[in-house]
Coordinates of C-alpha atoms in Angstrom, one line a residue:
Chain A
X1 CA 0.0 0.0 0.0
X2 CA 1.8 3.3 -0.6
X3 CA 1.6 6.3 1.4
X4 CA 2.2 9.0 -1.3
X5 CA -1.1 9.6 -3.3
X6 CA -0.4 12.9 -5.0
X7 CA 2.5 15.3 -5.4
X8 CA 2.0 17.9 -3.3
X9 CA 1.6 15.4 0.3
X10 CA 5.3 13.7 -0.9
X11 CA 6.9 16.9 -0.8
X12 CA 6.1 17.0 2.9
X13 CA 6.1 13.5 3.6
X14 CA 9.4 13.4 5.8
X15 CA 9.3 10.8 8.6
X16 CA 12.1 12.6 10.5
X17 CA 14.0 15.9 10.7
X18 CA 17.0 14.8 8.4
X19 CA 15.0 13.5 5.8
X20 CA 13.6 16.9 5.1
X21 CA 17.3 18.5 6.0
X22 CA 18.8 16.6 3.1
X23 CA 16.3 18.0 0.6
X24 CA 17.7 21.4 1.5
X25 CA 20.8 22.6 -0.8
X26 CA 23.8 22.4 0.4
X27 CA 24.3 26.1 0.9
X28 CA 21.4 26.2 3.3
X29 CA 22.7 23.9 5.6
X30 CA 25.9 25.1 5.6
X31 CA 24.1 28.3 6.6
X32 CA 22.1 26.3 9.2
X33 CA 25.4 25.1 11.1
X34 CA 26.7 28.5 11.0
X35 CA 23.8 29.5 13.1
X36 CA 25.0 31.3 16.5
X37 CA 22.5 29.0 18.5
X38 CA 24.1 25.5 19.0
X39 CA 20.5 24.2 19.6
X40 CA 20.5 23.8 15.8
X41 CA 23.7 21.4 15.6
X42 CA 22.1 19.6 18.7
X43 CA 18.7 19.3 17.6
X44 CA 20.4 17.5 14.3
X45 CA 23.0 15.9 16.2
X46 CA 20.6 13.8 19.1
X47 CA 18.6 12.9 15.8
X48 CA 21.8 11.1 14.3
X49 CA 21.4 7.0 14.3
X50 CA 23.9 5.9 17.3
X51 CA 26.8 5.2 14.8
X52 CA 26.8 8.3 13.2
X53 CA 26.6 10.3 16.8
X54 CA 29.7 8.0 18.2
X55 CA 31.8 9.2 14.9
X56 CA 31.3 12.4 15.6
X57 CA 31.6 12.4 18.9
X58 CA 35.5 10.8 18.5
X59 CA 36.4 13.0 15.8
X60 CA 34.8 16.0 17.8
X61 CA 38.3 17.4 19.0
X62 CA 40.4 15.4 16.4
X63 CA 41.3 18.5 14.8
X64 CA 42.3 16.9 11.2
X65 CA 40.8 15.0 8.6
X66 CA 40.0 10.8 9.9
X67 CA 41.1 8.4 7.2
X68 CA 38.4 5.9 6.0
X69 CA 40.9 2.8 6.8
X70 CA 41.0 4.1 10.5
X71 CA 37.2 4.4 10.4
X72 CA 37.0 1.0 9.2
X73 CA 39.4 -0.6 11.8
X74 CA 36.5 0.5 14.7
X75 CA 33.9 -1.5 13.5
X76 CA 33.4 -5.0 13.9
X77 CA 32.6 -6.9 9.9
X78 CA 28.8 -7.6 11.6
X79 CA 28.7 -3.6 12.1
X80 CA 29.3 -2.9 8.2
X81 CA 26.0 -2.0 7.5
X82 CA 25.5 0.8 10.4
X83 CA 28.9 1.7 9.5
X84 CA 27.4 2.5 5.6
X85 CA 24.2 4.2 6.6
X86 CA 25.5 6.2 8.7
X87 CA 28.6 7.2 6.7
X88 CA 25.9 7.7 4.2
X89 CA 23.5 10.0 6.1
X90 CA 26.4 12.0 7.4
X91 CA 27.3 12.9 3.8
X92 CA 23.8 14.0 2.9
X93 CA 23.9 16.2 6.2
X94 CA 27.1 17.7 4.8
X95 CA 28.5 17.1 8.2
X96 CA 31.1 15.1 6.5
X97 CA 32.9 15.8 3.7
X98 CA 35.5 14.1 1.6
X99 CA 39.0 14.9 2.0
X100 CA 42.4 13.9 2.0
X101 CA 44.1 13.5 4.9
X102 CA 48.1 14.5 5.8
X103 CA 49.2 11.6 5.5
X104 CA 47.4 11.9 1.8
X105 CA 44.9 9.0 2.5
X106 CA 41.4 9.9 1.4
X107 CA 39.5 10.7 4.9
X108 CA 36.6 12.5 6.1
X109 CA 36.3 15.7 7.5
X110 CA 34.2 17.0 9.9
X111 CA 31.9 20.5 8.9
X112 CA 33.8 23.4 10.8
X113 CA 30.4 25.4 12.0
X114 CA 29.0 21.6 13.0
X115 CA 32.3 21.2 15.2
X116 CA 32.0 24.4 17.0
X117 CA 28.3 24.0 17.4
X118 CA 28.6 20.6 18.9
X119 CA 31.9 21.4 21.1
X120 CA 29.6 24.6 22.7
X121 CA 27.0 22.0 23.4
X122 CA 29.6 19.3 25.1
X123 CA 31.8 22.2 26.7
X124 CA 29.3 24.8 27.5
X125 CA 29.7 28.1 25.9
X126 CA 27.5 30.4 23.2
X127 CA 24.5 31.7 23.7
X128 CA 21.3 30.4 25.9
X129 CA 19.4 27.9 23.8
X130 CA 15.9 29.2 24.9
X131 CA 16.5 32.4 25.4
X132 CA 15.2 34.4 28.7
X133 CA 13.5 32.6 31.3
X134 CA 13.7 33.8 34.3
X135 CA 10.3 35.3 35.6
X136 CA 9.6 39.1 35.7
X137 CA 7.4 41.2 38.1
X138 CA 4.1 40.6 35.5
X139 CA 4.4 36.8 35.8
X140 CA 2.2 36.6 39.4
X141 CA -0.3 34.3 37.9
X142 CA 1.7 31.3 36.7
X143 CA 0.3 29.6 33.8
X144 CA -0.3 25.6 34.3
X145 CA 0.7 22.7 32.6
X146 CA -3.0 21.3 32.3
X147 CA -4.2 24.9 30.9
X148 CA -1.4 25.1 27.9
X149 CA -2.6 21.2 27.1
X150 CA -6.1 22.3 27.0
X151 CA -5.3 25.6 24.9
X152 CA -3.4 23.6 22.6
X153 CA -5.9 21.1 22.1
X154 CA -8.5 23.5 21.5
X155 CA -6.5 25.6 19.2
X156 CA -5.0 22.9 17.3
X157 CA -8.6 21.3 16.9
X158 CA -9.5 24.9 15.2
X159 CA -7.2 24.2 12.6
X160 CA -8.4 20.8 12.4
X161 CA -12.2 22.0 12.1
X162 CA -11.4 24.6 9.4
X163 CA -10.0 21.4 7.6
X164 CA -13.2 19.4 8.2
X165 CA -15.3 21.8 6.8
X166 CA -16.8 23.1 10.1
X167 CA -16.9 26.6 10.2
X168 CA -17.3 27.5 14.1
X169 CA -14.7 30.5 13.9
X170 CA -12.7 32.6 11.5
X171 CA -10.0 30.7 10.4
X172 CA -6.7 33.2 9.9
X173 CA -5.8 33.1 6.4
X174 CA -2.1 31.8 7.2
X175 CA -3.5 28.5 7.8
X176 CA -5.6 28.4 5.1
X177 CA -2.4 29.1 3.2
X178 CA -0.2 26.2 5.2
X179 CA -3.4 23.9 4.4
X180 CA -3.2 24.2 1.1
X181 CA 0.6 24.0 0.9
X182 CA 0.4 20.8 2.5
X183 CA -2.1 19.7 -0.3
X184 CA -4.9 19.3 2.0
X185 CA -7.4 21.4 1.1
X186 CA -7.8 22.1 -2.5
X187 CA -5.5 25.9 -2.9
X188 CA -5.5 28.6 -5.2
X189 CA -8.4 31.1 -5.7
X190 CA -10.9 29.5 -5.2
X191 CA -10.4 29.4 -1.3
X192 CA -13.2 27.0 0.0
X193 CA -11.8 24.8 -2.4
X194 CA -12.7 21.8 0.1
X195 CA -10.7 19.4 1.4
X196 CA -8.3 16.5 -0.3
X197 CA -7.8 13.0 -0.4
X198 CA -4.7 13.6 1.9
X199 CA -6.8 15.7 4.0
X200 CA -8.7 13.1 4.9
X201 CA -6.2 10.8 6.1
X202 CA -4.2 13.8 7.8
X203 CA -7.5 13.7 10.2
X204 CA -7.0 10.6 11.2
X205 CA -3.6 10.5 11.9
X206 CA -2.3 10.9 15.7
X207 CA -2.2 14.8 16.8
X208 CA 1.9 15.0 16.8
X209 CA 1.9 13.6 13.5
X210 CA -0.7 16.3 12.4
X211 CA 1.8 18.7 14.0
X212 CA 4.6 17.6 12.4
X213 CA 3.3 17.4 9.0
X214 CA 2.0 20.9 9.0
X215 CA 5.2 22.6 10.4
X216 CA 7.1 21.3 7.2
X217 CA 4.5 22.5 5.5
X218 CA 4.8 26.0 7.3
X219 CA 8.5 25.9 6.5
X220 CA 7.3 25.5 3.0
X221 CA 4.8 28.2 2.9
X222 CA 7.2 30.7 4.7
X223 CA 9.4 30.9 1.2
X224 CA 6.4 31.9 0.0
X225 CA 6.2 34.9 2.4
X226 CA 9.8 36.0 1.8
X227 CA 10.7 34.7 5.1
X228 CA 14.2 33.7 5.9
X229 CA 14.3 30.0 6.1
X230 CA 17.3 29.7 8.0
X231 CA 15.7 31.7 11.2
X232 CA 12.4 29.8 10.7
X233 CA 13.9 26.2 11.3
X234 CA 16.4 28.0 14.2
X235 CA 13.2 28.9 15.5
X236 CA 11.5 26.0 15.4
X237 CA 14.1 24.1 17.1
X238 CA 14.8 26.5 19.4
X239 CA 11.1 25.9 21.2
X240 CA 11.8 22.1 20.7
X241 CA 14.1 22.6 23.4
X242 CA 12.1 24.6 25.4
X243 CA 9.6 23.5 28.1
X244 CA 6.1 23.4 28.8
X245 CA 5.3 25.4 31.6
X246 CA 7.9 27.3 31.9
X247 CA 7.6 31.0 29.9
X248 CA 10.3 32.5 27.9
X249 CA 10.8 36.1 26.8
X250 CA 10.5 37.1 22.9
X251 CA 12.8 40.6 23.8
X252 CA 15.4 40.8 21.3
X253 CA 13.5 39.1 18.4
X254 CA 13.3 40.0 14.7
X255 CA 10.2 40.3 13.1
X256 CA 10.1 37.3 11.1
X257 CA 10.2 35.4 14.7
X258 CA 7.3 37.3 15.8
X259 CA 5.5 37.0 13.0
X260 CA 6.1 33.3 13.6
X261 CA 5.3 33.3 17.3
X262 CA 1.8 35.0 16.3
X263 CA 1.5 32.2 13.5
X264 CA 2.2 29.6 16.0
X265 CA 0.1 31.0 18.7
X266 CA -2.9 30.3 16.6
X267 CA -1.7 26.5 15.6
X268 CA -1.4 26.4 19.5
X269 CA 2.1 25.4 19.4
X270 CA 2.5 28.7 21.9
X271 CA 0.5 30.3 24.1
X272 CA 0.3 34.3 25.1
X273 CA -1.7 36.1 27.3
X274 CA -3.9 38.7 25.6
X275 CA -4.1 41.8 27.7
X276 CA -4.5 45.0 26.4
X277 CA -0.7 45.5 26.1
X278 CA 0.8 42.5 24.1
X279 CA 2.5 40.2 26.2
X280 CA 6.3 39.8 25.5
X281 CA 6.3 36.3 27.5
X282 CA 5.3 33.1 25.9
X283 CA 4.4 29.8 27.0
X284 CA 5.7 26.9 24.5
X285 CA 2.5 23.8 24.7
X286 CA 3.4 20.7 24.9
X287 CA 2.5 20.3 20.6
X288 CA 5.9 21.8 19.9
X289 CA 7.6 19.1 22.4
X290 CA 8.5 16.8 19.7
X291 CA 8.9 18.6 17.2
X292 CA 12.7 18.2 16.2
X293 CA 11.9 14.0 16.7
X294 CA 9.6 14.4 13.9
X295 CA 6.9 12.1 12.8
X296 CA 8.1 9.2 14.9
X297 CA 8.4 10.4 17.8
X298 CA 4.5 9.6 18.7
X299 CA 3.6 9.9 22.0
X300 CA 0.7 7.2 22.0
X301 CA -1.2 8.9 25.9
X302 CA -1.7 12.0 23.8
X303 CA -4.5 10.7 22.0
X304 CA -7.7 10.2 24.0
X305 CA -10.1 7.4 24.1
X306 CA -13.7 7.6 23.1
X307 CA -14.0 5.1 20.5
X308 CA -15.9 2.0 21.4
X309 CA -16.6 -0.6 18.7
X310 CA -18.8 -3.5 18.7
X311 CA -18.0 -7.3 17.2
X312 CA -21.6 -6.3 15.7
X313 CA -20.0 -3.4 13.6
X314 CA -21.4 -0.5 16.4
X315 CA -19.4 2.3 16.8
X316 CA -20.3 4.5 19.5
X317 CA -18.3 7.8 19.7
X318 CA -18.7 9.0 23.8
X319 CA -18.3 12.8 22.4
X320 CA -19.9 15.6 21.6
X321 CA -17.0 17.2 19.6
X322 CA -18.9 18.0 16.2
X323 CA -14.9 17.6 14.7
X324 CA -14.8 13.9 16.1
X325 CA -18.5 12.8 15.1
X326 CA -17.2 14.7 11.5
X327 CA -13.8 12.2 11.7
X328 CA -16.1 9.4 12.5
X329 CA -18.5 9.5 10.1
X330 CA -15.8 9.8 7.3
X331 CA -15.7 5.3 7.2
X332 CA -19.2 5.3 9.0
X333 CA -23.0 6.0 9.0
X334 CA -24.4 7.7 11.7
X335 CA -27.4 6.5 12.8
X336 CA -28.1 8.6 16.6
X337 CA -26.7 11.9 18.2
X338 CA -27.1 12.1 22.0
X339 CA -25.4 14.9 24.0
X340 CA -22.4 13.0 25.0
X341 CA -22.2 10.3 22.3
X342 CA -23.0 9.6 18.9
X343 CA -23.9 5.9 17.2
X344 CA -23.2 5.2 14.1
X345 CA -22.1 1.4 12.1
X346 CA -19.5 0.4 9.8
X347 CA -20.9 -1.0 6.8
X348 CA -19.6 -2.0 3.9
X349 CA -20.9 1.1 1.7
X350 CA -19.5 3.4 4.5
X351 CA -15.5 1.8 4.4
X352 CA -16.1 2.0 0.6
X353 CA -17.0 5.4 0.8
X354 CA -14.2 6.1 3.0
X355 CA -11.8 4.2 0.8
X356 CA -13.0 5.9 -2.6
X357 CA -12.2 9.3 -0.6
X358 CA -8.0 7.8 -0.3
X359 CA -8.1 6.3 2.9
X360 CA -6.6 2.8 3.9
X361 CA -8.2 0.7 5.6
X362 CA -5.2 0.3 8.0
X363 CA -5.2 4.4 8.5
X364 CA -8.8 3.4 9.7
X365 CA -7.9 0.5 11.6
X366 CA -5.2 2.9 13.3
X367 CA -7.3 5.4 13.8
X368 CA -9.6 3.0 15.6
X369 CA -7.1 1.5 17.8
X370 CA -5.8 5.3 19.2
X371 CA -8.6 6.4 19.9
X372 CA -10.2 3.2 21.5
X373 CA -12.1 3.7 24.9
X374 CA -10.1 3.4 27.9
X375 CA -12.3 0.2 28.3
X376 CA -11.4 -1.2 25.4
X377 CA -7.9 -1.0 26.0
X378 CA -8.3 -3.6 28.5
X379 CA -9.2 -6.0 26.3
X380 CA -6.8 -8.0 23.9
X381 CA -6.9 -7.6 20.9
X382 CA -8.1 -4.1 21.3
X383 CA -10.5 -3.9 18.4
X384 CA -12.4 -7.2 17.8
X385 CA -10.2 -9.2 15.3
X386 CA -13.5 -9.9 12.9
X387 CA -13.8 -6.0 12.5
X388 CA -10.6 -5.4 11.6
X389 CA -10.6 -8.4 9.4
X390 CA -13.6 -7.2 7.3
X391 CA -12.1 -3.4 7.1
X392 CA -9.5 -5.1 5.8
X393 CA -11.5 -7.9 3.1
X394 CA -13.7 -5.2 1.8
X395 CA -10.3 -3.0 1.0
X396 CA -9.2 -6.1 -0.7
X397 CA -11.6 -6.4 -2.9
X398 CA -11.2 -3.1 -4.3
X399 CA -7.7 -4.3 -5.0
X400 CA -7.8 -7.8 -7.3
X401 CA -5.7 -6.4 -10.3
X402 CA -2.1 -5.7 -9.5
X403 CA -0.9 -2.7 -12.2
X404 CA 2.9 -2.5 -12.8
X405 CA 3.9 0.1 -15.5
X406 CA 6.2 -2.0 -17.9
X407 CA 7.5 -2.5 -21.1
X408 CA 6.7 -5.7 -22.9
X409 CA 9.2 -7.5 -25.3
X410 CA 7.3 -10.0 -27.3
X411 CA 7.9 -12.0 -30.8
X412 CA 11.4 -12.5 -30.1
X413 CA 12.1 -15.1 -33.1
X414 CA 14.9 -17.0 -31.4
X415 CA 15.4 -19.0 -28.1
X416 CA 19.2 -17.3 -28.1
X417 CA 17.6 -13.7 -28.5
X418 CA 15.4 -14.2 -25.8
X419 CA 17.7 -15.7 -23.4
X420 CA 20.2 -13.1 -24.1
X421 CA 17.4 -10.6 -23.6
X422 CA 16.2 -11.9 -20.5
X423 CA 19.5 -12.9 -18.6
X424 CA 19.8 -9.2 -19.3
X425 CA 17.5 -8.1 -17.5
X426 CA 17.9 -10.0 -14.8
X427 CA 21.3 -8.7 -14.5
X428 CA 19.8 -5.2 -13.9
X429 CA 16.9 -6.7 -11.4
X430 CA 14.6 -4.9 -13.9
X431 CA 12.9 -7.9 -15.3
X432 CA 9.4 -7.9 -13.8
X433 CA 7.9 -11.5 -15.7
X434 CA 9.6 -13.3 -18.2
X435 CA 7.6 -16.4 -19.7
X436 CA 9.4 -19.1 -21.3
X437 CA 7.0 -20.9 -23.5
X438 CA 5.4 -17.5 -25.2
X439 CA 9.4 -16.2 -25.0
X440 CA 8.3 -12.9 -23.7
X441 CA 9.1 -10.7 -21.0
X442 CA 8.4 -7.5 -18.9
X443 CA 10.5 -5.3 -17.9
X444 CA 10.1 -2.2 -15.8
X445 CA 9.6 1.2 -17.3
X446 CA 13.1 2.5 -16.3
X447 CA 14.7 -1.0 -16.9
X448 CA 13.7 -0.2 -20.9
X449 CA 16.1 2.0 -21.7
X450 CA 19.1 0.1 -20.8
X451 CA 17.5 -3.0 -22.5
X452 CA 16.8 -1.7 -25.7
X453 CA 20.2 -0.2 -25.2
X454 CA 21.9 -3.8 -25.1
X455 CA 19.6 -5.0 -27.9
X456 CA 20.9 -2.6 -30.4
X457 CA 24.5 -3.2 -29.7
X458 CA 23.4 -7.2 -30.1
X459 CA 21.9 -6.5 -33.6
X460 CA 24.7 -5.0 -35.0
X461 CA 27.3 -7.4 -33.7
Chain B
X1 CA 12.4 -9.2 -34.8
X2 CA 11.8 -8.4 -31.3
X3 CA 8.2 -6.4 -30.5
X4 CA 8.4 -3.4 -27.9
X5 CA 5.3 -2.2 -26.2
X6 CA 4.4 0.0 -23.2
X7 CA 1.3 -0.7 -21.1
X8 CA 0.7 -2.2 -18.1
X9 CA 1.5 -5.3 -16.4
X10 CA -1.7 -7.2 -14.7
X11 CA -1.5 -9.8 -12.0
X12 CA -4.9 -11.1 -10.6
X13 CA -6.9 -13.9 -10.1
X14 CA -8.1 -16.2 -13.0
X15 CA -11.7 -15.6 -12.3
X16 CA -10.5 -11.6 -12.6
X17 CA -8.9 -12.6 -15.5
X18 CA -11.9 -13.7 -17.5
X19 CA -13.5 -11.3 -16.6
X20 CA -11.1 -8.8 -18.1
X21 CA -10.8 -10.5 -21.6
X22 CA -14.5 -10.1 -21.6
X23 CA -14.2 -7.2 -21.4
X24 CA -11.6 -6.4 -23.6
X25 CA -13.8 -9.1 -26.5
X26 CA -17.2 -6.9 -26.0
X27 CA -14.9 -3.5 -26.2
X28 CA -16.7 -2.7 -23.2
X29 CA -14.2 -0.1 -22.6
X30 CA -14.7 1.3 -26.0
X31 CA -12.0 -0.6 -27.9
X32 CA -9.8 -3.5 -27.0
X33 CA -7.2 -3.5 -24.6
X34 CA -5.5 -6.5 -24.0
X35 CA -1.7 -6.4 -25.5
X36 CA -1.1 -9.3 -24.8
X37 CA -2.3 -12.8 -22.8
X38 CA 0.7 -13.9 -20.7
X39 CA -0.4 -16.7 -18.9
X40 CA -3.0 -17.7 -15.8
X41 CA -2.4 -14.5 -13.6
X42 CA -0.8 -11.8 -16.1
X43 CA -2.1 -10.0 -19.1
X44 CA -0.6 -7.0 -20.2
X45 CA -2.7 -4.2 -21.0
X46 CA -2.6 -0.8 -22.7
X47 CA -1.9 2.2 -20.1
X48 CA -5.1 4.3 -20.4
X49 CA -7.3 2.0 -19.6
X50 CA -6.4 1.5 -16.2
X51 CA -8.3 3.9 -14.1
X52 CA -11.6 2.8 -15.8
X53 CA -10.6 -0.9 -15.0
X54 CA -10.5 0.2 -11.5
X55 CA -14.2 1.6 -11.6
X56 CA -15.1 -1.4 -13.2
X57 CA -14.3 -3.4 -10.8
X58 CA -15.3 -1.4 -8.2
X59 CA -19.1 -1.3 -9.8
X60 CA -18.8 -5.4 -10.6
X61 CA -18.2 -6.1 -6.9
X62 CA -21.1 -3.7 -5.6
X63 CA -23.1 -5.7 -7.7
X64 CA -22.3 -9.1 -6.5
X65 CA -22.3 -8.4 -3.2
X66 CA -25.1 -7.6 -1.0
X67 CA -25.4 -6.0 2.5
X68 CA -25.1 -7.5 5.6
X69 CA -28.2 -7.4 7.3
X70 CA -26.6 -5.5 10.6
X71 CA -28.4 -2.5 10.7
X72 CA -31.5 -1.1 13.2
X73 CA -34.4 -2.2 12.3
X74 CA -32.9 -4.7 9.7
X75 CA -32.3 -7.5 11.9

């Protein structure tokens, strides 16, 4: 089953920070490492796959280039494939770069702005990652921990209702603007343009997730509003390291970041007071935790229960949420409203409906399991097994062809020919059926070229 | 002599499959399709045909299929 449906959701479709980093040119993060806050270099560096942090942590004060042989001689022959991923995924970083060494061996060498970044982090030093936080005279009233979870909640939901088609408030036009970015609502002049395919399942993904997805986006849409790039990602990471509950001055910062801090205070990644003087204290939620983890770092408690479903194919809903009912009823009928729950059943027209709008059945059976009921957490399997198994047989039988794009080769007049062709292709890995008997065979679409390639040079010889 | 064409590989079920080469033999779709019969589970077929396939077996399968009785009122 693939993930990517359309264009515009791959773009954003980064499972973790350095996925979308490496898409960046080269220049940019060069730029990035140069930042003065180390929280940047950190924030990559605590992301880095356990091989990849231990080389740079022993090259860290190595001040010269470290020859691959003496790479090679620290790792055990079982430890070869750590040892290539994460030689590769420091390249894409650009935190290593080839070079040759004094002694003229070819080596790597660590990113100068990376090193000093890193060395303030281990050492101490620069400037502080979060900037100001200790509490002024105005700060009598303490802000708690459960109200910044309930603001964010209820602001992030906002966004999510604008996406659902409920229109309960104004939505500000910059998230209308990240929305469509993202590809989830249909863009361009027409603004009520509706929502996508991917919209959909962006609804019924886990809340961090959600976050995560539409803050790349944000980054995206920023280039669009001539903001600097470089200072939006600093910012961003700069919160990540911040922490709920505590507050944190925005003196000293350049418009862009509070343009950004107003942005985010409406995505309830932030909170503010309103007063009738604007507040230059803000309160990171805890949506913007996680956000340097990325996509997987899911924390499963955010999500709460309310889901219970039936072996009979009930679903109750204990809400009264109009944006949950509106989730629910995307794979089911509803059949009553009460004022604290809703009952609706999953039929088969209703997980085809719901599977004609994009959606997987597994994204379903995901979103089922999250948001299961406290009381049917208890229970093993969580959802009834002959639920999930019919979600899953009526997807199936949408699915009975199998389409590969290819190239066919057929009417090959010889056995020699065709054995030549296919051993070929087999070679490459790009032959996708070969048949014997009818001496044909497929190959894939960016297999052809080198095929046809070979079978011209055969011709003439 | 060695024939190139671009298309569409198809894997499914036999039953599937005889149901596409009736398809293609009524030009149900407007005009045949089938490039060429590779054996049991494979046919390859031209390109554009494909999202219609899709619908079509999307329709065939409402129509064979009929609801559970489970809802209200229904039981």
């Amino acid at each position: 089953m693939t993930m990517v449906a359309s264009d515009g959701y791959q773009s954003i479709d980064h499972k973790n920070l350095y996925s979308y980093l490496t898409t960046l040119p080269s220049s940019m993060l060069e730029n990035l490492y140069k930042h003065p806050n180390p929280c940047l270099c950190m924030a990559i560096f605590r992301d880095l796959v356990p091989m990849a942090q231990k080389f740079v942590l022993r090259q860290l004060f190595i001040d010269q280039v470290l020859p691959k042989s003496a790479l090679l001689a620290w790792i055990t022959p079982d430890g070869r494939k750590d040892h290539d991923d994460a030689v590769r995924l420091l390249i894409e970083l650009r935190i290593w770069s080839e070079a040759p060494s004094s002694a003229g061996l070819m080596g790597w060498k660590l990113n100068e702005h990376f090193r000093k970044g890193i060395q303030a982090v281990v050492v101490g030093g620069g400037p502080s990652w979060g900037g100001d936080v200790t509490p002024t005279a105005e700060e009598t009233t303490p802000v708690d921990v459960a109200f910044l979870e309930k603001y964010a909640r209820d602001q992030w939901e906002h966004v999510l209702h604008y996406l659902a088609g409920l229109k309960t408030r104004q939505t500000a036009s910059h998230v209308v603007d990240v929305l469509a970015t993202a590809g989830l609502v249909r863009g361009g002049n027409e603004r009520d343009g509706g929502i996508t395919q991917n919209g959909f399942r962006f609804l019924l993904m886990d809340t961090p997730s959600q976050v995560w997805r539409f803050v790349l986006s944000y980054l995206q849409t920023t280039q669009k509003w001539n903001m600097d790039l470089i200072e939006c990602i600093s910012f961003i990471f700069q919160l990540s390291f911040s922490q709920t509950g505590k507050h944190y001055s925005s003196s000293g910062f350049s418009d862009n970041q509070m343009k950004m801090l107003q942005h985010f205070r409406d995505y309830g990644l932030v909170y503010m007071r309103s007063g009738k003087r604007p507040s230059s204290r803000f309160y990171p939620t805890n949506l913007v935790m996680n956000l340097s983890g990325g996509a997987s770092s899911t924390n499963a408690s955010f999500a709460e229960g309310y889901i219970v479903v039936e072996t009979n194919y009930r679903i109750i809903a204990y809400t009264d949420s109009p944006l949950k009912i509106a989730v629910v009823s995307y794979f089911s009928e509803m059949l009553y409203r009460f004022p604290n729950l809703a009952i609706g059943i999953l039929t088969r027209e209703s997980i085809r409906n719901a599977l004609a709008k994009g959606i997987t059945a597994d994204e379903i059976i995901r979103f089922l399991r999250m948001h299961a009921h406290p009381q049917m957490r208890e229970s093993s399997p969580i959802l009834p097994s002959t639920l999930t198994d019919q979600i899953k047989l009526w997807e199936m039988e949408r699915a009975r062809f199998e389409f590969t794009d290819g190239v066919l080769y057929n009417q090959i007049n010889s056995v020699k020919d065709y054995e030549l062709l296919r051993n070929y292709a087999n070679d490459l890995g790009v032959n996708v059926l070969s048949n014997n008997d009818k001496r044909l065979l497929v190959v894939t679409t960016e297999g052809h070229v080198p095929v046809r390639a070979f079978w011209k040079r055969q011709k003439k010889e | 002599m060695v024939n190139v064409s671009k298309g569409v590989l198809v894997k499914c079920d036999p039953a599937m499959k005889q149901f596409l080469i009736f398809l293609d033999e009524k030009e149900e779709l407007g005009k045949r399709f089938i490039i060429q019969d590779i054996d049991d589970e494979h046919l390859f077929i031209s390109k554009d045909v494909q999202e219609m396939l899709k619908e079509r077996l999307d329709s065939l399968m409402d129509k064979i299929s009929i609801s559970a009785g489970i809802k209200e009122g229904e039981r």
